[in-house]
């Protein structure tokens, strides 16, 4: 199965390497192909930059390097061609719309998330996997 990781999953994976999310990601990866999309990577960079104590260009470059090293070190695949603002699904949060669009346009089977709004959203075009189950 091809699964797109949501930003919150990747954030938890990076920041709590010994946590249960890390174990679940490794489990999912042993049985599936895990994907990222450019939007998830950009959103993650912005979140980590805002939360970091190093608010400089050098800090942003270091965060970018670290994210890429971790993502590619784990052999996550990347969806490259995603149309911007197509919005095939309409949720309460436009950021979630972009994740769903990436999954649908990238021919994913599912999105793995911990986002309550996304988990509760019903979309007949893509399966939503709840990381908490």
Short mmCIF file of C-alpha atoms in Angstrom, two decimals:
data_model
loop_
_atom_site.label_atom_id
_atom_site.label_comp_id
_atom_site.label_asym_id
_atom_site.label_seq_id
_atom_site.Cartn_x
_atom_site.Cartn_y
_atom_site.Cartn_z
CA UNK A 1 0.00 0.00 0.00
CA UNK A 2 1.21 3.55 -0.77
CA UNK A 3 0.80 5.82 2.27
CA UNK A 4 1.39 9.58 2.48
CA UNK A 5 2.65 10.81 5.86
CA UNK A 6 1.00 13.92 7.28
CA UNK A 7 3.17 16.71 8.70
CA UNK A 8 2.30 15.94 12.33
CA UNK A 9 3.51 12.36 11.91
CA UNK A 10 6.84 13.43 10.46
CA UNK A 11 7.25 16.10 13.15
CA UNK A 12 6.71 13.53 15.92
CA UNK A 13 8.99 11.05 14.18
CA UNK A 14 11.84 13.56 14.07
CA UNK A 15 11.40 15.10 17.53
CA UNK A 16 10.75 11.95 19.56
CA UNK A 17 12.93 9.25 17.98
CA UNK A 18 12.23 6.79 20.81
CA UNK A 19 8.48 7.43 20.85
CA UNK A 20 5.63 5.20 19.75
CA UNK A 21 5.22 7.13 16.46
CA UNK A 22 8.71 6.06 15.50
CA UNK A 23 7.87 2.42 16.15
CA UNK A 24 4.62 2.69 14.18
CA UNK A 25 6.36 4.34 11.24
CA UNK A 26 8.90 1.52 11.14
CA UNK A 27 6.06 -1.01 11.32
CA UNK A 28 4.14 0.66 8.48
CA UNK A 29 7.33 0.97 6.46
CA UNK A 30 8.02 -2.76 6.77
CA UNK A 31 4.72 -3.53 5.01
CA UNK A 32 4.08 -0.46 2.82
CA UNK A 33 5.69 2.29 0.77
CA UNK A 34 5.74 5.54 2.76
CA UNK A 35 5.67 8.85 0.94
CA UNK A 36 6.14 12.53 1.63
CA UNK A 37 5.05 15.42 -0.52
CA UNK A 38 6.77 18.79 -1.01
CA UNK A 39 4.00 20.54 0.93
CA UNK A 40 4.61 18.35 4.02
CA UNK A 41 8.34 19.01 3.83
CA UNK A 42 7.84 22.79 3.52
CA UNK A 43 5.27 22.92 6.32
CA UNK A 44 7.57 20.88 8.57
CA UNK A 45 10.49 23.23 7.89
CA UNK A 46 8.34 26.24 8.82
CA UNK A 47 7.09 24.61 12.04
CA UNK A 48 10.55 23.52 13.14
CA UNK A 49 12.04 26.92 12.30
CA UNK A 50 9.37 28.71 14.37
CA UNK A 51 9.95 26.38 17.32
CA UNK A 52 13.74 26.52 17.12
CA UNK A 53 15.86 28.89 19.15
CA UNK A 54 17.97 29.66 16.07
CA UNK A 55 15.90 32.12 14.02
CA UNK A 56 18.49 32.84 11.35
CA UNK A 57 19.07 31.89 7.72
CA UNK A 58 21.78 29.48 8.89
CA UNK A 59 19.28 27.92 11.31
CA UNK A 60 16.73 27.45 8.55
CA UNK A 61 19.35 25.87 6.28
CA UNK A 62 20.39 23.50 9.09
CA UNK A 63 16.76 22.51 9.72
CA UNK A 64 16.26 21.92 5.99
CA UNK A 65 19.39 19.74 5.85
CA UNK A 66 18.37 17.76 8.94
CA UNK A 67 14.85 17.10 7.63
CA UNK A 68 16.14 15.97 4.25
CA UNK A 69 18.77 13.75 5.87
CA UNK A 70 16.20 12.06 8.09
CA UNK A 71 13.51 11.75 5.41
CA UNK A 72 15.82 10.32 2.79
CA UNK A 73 17.77 8.26 5.34
CA UNK A 74 14.52 6.48 6.14
CA UNK A 75 13.97 5.85 2.42
CA UNK A 76 10.68 7.74 2.34
CA UNK A 77 9.65 8.33 -1.23
CA UNK A 78 8.58 11.78 -2.43
CA UNK A 79 5.59 12.66 -4.59
CA UNK A 80 6.91 15.31 -6.97
CA UNK A 81 4.13 16.61 -9.20
CA UNK A 82 1.28 17.92 -7.10
CA UNK A 83 -1.02 20.67 -8.43
CA UNK A 84 -1.36 23.62 -6.07
CA UNK A 85 -4.79 24.56 -4.73
CA UNK A 86 -6.79 22.05 -6.68
CA UNK A 87 -8.73 21.05 -3.53
CA UNK A 88 -10.39 17.80 -4.48
CA UNK A 89 -11.62 17.50 -0.88
CA UNK A 90 -12.79 20.38 1.27
CA UNK A 91 -12.03 20.18 4.99
CA UNK A 92 -12.18 22.83 7.70
CA UNK A 93 -8.46 23.44 7.26
CA UNK A 94 -6.98 24.34 3.86
CA UNK A 95 -3.70 22.73 4.97
CA UNK A 96 -5.53 19.42 5.23
CA UNK A 97 -6.98 19.98 1.75
CA UNK A 98 -3.45 20.21 0.39
CA UNK A 99 -2.44 16.94 2.07
CA UNK A 100 -5.50 15.17 0.65
CA UNK A 101 -4.89 16.63 -2.81
CA UNK A 102 -1.30 15.40 -2.72
CA UNK A 103 -2.46 11.93 -1.72
CA UNK A 104 -5.17 11.73 -4.37
CA UNK A 105 -3.08 13.22 -7.19
CA UNK A 106 -0.11 11.07 -6.18
CA UNK A 107 -2.24 7.91 -6.39
CA UNK A 108 -1.77 7.10 -2.71
CA UNK A 109 -3.92 4.46 -1.04
CA UNK A 110 -4.03 6.31 2.29
CA UNK A 111 -2.88 9.20 4.45
CA UNK A 112 -1.38 8.46 7.87
CA UNK A 113 -2.18 11.21 10.37
CA UNK A 114 -2.80 12.12 13.97
CA UNK A 115 -4.83 15.22 13.05
CA UNK A 116 -8.30 14.91 14.63
CA UNK A 117 -10.02 17.00 11.95
CA UNK A 118 -8.52 14.92 9.20
CA UNK A 119 -9.31 11.65 10.99
CA UNK A 120 -12.96 12.64 11.38
CA UNK A 121 -13.24 13.88 7.79
CA UNK A 122 -14.96 11.46 5.42
CA UNK A 123 -13.44 11.37 1.96
CA UNK A 124 -14.44 8.67 -0.48
CA UNK A 125 -11.34 9.34 -2.60
CA UNK A 126 -8.68 8.38 -0.05
CA UNK A 127 -8.43 6.29 3.12
CA UNK A 128 -7.44 8.11 6.32
CA UNK A 129 -5.35 6.03 8.73
CA UNK A 130 -5.42 7.09 12.38
CA UNK A 131 -1.97 6.79 13.98
CA UNK A 132 -3.67 6.37 17.38
CA UNK A 133 -5.42 3.13 16.43
#
